[in-house]
Short mmCIF file of C-alpha atoms in Angstrom, two decimals:
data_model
loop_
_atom_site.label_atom_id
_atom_site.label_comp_id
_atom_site.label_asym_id
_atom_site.label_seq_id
_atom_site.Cartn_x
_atom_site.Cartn_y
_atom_site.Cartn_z
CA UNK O 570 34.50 19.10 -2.36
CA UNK O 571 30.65 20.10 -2.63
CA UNK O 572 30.83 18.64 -6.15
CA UNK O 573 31.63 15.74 -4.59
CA UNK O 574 29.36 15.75 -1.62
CA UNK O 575 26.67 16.15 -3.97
CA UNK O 576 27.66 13.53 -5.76
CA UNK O 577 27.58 11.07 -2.50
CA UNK O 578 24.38 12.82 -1.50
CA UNK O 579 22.75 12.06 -4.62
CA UNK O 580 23.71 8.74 -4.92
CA UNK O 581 22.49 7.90 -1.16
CA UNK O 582 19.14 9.36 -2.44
CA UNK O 583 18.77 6.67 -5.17
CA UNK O 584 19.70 4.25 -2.99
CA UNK O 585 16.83 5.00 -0.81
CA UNK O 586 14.20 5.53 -3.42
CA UNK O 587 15.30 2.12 -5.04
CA UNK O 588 15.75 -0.31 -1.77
CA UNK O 589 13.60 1.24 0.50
CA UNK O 590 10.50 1.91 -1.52
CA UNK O 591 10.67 -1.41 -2.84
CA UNK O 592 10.38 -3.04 0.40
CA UNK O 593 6.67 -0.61 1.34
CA UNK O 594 4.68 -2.87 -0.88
CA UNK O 595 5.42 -5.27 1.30
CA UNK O 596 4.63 -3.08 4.36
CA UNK O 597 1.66 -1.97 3.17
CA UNK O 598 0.47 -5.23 2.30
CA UNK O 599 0.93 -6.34 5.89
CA UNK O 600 -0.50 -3.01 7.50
CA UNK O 601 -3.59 -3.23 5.22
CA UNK O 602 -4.29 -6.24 6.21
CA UNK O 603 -5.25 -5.11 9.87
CA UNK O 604 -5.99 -1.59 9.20
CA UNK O 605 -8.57 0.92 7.07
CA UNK O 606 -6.34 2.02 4.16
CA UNK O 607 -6.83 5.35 4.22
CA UNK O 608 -6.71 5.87 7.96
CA UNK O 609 -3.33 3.99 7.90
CA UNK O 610 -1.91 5.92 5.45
CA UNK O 611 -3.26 9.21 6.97
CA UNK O 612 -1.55 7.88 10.02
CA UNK O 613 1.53 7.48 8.58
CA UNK O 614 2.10 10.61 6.90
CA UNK O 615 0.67 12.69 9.23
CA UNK O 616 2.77 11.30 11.84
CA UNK O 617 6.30 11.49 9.55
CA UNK O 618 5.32 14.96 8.38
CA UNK O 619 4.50 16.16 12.35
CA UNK O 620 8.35 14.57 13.16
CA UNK O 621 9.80 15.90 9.63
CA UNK O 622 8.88 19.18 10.98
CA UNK O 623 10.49 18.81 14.49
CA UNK O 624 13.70 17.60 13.33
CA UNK O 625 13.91 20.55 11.05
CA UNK O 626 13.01 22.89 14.10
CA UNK O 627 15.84 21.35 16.01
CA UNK O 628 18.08 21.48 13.21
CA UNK O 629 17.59 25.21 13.26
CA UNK O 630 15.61 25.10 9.44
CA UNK O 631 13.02 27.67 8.62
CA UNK O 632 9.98 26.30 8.32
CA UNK O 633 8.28 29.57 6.68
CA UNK O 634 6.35 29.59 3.48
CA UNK O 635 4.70 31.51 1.38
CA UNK O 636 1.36 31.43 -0.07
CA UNK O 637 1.98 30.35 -3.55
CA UNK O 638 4.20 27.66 -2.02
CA UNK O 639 2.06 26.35 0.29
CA UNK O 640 -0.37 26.15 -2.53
CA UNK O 641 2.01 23.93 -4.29
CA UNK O 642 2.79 21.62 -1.30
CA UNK O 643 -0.63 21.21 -0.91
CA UNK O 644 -0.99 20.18 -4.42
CA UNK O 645 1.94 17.87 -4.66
CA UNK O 646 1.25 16.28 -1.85
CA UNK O 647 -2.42 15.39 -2.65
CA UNK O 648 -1.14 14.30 -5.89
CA UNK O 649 1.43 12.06 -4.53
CA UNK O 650 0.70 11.05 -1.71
CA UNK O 651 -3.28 11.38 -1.13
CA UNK O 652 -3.75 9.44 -4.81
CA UNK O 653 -0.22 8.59 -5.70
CA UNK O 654 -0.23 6.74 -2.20
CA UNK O 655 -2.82 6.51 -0.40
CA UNK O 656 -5.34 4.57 -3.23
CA UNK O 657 -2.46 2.50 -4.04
CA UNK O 658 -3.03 1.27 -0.04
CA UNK O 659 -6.38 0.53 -1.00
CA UNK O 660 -5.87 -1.47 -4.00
CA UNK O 661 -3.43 -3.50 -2.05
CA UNK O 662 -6.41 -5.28 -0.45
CA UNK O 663 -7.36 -6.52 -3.81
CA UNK O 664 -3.98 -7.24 -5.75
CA UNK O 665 -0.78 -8.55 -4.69
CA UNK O 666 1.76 -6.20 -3.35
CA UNK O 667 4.22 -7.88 -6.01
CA UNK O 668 1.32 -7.33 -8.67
CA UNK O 669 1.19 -3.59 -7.52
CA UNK O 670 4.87 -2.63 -8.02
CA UNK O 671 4.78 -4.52 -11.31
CA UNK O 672 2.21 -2.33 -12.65
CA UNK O 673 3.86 0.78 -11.34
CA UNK O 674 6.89 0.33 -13.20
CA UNK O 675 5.09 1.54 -15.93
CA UNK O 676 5.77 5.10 -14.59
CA UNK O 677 8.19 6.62 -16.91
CA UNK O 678 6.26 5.06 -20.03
CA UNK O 679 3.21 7.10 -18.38
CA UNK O 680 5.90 10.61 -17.42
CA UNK O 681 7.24 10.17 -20.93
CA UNK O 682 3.98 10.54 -22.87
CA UNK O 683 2.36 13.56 -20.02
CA UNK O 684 6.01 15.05 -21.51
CA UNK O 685 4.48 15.06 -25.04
CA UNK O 686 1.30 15.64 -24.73
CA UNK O 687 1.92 18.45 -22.03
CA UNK O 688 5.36 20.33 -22.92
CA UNK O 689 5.46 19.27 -26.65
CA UNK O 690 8.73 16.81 -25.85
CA UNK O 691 9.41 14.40 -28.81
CA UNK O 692 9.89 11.02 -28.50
CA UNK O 693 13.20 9.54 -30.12
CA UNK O 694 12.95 5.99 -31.38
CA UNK O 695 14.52 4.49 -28.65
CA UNK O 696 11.50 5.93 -26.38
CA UNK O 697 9.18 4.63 -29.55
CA UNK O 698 10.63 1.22 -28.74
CA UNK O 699 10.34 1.50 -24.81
CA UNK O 700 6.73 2.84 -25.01
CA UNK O 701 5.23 -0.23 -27.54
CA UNK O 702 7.43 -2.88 -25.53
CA UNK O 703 5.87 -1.27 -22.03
CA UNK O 704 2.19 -1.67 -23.33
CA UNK O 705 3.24 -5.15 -24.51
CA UNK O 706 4.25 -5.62 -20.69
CA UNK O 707 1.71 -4.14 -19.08
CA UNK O 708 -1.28 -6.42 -20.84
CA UNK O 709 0.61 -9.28 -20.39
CA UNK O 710 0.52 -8.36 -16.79
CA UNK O 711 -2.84 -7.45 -16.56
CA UNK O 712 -4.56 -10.25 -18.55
CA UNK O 713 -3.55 -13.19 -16.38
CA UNK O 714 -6.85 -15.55 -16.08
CA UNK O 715 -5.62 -16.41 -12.43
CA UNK O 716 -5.73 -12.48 -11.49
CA UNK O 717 -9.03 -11.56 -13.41
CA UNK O 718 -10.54 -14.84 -11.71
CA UNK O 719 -9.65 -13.01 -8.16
CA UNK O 720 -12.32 -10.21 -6.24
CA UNK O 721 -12.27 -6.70 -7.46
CA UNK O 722 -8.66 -7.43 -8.99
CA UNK O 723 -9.82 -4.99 -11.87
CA UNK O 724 -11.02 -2.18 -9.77
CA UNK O 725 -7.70 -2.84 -7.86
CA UNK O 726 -5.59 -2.40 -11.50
CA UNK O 727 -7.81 0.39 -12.20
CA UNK O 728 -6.61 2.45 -9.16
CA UNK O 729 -3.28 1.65 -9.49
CA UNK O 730 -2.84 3.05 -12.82
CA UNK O 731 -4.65 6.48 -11.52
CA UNK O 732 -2.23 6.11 -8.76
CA UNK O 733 0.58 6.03 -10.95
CA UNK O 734 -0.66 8.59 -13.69
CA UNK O 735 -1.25 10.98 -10.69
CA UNK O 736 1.92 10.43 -9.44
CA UNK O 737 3.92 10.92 -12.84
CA UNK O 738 1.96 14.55 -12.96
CA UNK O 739 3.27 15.42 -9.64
CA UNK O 740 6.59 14.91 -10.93
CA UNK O 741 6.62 16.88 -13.69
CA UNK O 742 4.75 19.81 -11.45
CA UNK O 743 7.14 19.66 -8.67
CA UNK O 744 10.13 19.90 -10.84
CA UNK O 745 8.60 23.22 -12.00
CA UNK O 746 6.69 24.59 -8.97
CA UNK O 747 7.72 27.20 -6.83
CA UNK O 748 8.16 24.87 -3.51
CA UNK O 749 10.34 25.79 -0.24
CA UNK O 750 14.25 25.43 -0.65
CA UNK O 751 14.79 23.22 1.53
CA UNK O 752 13.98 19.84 0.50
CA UNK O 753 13.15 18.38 3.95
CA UNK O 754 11.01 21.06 4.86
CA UNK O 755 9.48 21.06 1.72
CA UNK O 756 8.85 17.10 2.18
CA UNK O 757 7.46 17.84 5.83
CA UNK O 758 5.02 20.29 4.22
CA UNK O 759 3.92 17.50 1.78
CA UNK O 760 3.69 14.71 3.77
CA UNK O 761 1.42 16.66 6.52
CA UNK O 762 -1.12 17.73 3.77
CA UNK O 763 -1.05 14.66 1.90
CA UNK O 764 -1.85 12.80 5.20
CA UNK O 765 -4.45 15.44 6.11
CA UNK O 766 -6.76 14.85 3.00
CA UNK O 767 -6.20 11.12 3.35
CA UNK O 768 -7.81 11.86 6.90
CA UNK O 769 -10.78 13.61 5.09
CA UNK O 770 -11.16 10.75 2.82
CA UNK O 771 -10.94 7.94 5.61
CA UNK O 772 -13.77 10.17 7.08
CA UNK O 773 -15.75 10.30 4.46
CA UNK O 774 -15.36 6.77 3.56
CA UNK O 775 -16.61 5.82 7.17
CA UNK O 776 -13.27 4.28 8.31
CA UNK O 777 -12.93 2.91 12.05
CA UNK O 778 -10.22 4.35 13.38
CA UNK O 779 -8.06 2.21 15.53
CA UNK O 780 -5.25 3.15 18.16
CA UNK O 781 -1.72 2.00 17.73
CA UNK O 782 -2.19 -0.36 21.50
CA UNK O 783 -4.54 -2.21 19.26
CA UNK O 784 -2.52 -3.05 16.44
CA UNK O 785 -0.40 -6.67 16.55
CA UNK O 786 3.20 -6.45 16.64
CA UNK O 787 4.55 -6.75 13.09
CA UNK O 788 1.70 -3.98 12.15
CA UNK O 789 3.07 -1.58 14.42
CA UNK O 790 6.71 -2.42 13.25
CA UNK O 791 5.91 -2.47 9.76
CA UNK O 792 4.34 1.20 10.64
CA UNK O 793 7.25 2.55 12.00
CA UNK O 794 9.58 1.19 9.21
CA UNK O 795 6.67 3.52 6.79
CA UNK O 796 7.42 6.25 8.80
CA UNK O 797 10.85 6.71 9.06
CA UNK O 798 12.22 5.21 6.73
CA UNK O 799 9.72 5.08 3.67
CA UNK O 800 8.13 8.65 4.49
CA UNK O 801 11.18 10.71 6.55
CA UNK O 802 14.04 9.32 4.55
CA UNK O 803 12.68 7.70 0.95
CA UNK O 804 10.29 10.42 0.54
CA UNK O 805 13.08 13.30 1.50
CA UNK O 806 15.38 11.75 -1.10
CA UNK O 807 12.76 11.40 -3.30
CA UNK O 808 11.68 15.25 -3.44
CA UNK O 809 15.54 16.55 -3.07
CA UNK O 810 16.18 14.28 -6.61
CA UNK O 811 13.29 15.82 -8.44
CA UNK O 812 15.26 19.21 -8.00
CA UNK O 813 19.11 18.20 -9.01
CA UNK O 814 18.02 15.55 -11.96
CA UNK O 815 15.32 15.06 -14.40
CA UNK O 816 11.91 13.60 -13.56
CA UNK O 817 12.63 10.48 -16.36
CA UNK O 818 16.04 9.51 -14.50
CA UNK O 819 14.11 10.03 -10.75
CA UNK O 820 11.63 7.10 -12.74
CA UNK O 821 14.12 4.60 -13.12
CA UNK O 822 13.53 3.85 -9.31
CA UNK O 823 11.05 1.87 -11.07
CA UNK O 824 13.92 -1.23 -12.15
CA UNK O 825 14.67 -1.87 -8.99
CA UNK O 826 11.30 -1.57 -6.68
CA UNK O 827 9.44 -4.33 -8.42
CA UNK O 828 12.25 -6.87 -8.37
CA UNK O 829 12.05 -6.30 -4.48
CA UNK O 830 8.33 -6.09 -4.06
CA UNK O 831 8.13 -9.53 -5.79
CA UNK O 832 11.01 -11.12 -3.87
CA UNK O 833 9.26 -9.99 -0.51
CA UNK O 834 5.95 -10.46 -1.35
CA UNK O 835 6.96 -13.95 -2.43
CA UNK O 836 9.81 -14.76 0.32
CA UNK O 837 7.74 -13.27 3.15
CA UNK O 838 3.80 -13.14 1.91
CA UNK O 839 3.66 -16.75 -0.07
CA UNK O 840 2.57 -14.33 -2.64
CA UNK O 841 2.09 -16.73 -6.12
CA UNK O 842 4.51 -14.99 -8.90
CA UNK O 843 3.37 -16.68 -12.43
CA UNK O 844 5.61 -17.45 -15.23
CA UNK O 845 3.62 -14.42 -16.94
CA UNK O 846 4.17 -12.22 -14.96
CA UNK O 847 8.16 -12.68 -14.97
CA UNK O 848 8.17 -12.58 -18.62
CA UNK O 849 5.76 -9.34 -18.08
CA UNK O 850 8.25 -8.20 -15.80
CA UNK O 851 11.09 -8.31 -18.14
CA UNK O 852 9.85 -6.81 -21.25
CA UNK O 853 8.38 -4.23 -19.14
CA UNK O 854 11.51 -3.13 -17.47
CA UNK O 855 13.24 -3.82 -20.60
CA UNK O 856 11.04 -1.10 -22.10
CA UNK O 857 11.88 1.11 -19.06
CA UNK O 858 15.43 1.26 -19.79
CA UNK O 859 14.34 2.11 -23.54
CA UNK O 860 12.66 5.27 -22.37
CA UNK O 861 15.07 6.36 -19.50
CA UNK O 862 18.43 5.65 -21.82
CA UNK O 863 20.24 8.43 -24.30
CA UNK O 864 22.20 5.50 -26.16
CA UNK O 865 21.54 4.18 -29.51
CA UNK O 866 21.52 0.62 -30.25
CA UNK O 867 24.47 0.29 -32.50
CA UNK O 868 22.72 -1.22 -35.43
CA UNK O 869 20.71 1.86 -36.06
CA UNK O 870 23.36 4.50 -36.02
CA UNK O 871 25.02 2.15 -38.23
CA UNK O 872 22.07 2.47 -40.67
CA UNK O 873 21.54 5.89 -40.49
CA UNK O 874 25.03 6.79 -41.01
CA UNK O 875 25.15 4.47 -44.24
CA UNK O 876 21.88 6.37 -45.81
CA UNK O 877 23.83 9.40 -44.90
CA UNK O 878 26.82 8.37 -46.93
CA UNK O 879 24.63 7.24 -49.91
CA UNK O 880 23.12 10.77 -50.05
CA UNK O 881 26.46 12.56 -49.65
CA UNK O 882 27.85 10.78 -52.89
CA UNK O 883 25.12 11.03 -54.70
CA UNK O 884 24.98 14.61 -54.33
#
């Protein structure tokens, strides 16, 4: 039976990092719009962490910590959500929120090689091929006339690759770290101190701060739909996944968020998709799956088995 649950549990979890964090891009993009970026992401996870925090009071969780973790939730959550987050906000005002997810999918091509160059971790050819078809994806992406025609689009692809390079560190730290058991308290403690240093950098960056009264309808729903359900839930999932499976299979979020990042930012945003960028889109994700899968392509096994054979006999 817990087998199972787990099993059910885990799956909900994916579900929530795929479907749900797809559709923030779009959120953002709507929020940012109206609203400093770093103030409105401050807002946000401040605010889920604060409520993160209550629900696990009334669920009866302890909330204590000890120094070394709280050292590490203050880490991963300026990692993830401070830069991994909060600058990815701010680029939003300069690319498309379709654009944005595009570029991010690049994330376990970017885990993959901090593997290598950090723990040693070889790359098997089917990685080899994932990592040279990603880069192929990526500058097809990113060399678009139409997008380097556009305001501070470069500055905004700039960002978002520090975002996401910041972002696949975190992942590999967290699944290491000593952090609190619980993964909802341990997201509550993340969330609050991500959202606190975004507060220190919408401070320093001279941000006007403005109350929720002020905001237009569909930027205070698209707020609360960051809150609970792309901070509270996606987030929770997020962090209790990095601690039952690897880091490179938590990555393959990246298939699915893009696809609906586009769709929305194209259904709802008139957002222009290029034929570029959906060829981009395919190799890339194409080399995603190269990374993230332990099959071999059956022509290769085929090979190596026959130079096996050939060796055999002649010895």
């Amino acid at each position: 039976m817990k087998k199972s649950s787990n099993a059910v549990l885990i799956v909900l979890a994916f579900i929530a990092i795929y479907v749900i964090w797809g559709s923030t891009y779009f959120l953002n993009k709507i929020a940012v719009s109206e609203l400093p970026p770093f103030m409105l992401a401050a807002t946000r996870f401040i605010t889920a962490g604060i409520l993160a925090f209550i629900i696990a009071k009334i669920a009866g969780l302890d909330v204590k910590i000890s120094k070394e973790q709280f050292k590490n939730v203050s880490i991963a959550g300026f990692l993830f959500l401070t830069l991994g987050n909060g600058f990815v906000v701010w680029a939003l005002k300069y690319v498309d929120s379709g654009f944005a997810a595009l570029e991010i999918s690049a994330q376990p091509l970017v885990v993959l090689l901090l593997l290598r160059i950090l723990e040693g971790k070889k790359i098997k050819l089917m990685s080899f091929i994932g990592v040279f078809l990603g880069i192929v994806g990526i500058y097809l992406l990113v060399s678009q006339q139409s997008l380097m025609d556009q305001g501070n689009s470069a500055l905004g692809i700039g960002v978002i690759f520090l975002c996401m390079t910041s972002w696949a560190y975190a992942s590999i730290f967290v699944s290491k770290a000593e952090l609190p058991k619980n993964f909802f308290v341990n997201s509550a403690y993340q969330m609050l101190m991500g959202g606190v240093f975004l507060l220190i950098f919408s401070l320093f960056a001279g941000e006007e701060w403005v109350v929720p009264m002020q905001w237009s309808g569909q930027v205070q729903i698209a707020m609360l739909a960051l809150i609970l359900f792309g901070s509270i839930v996606a987030f929770t999932s997020f962090n209790y996944l990095l601690r039952v499976v690897s880091p490179e299979k938590v990555a393959t979020s990246t298939y699915v968020n893009p696809i609906i990042a586009l769709f929305l930012g194209w259904f709802l945003l008139d957002e222009y998709v290029s034929m570029q960028s959906i060829i981009a889109a395919m190799i890339l994700l194409t080399g995603v799956y190269f990374i993230n899968t332990k099959k071999t392509i059956m022509i290769f096994s085929r090979f190596t088995n026959k130079i096996d054979k050939k060796y055999h006999d002649k010895l």
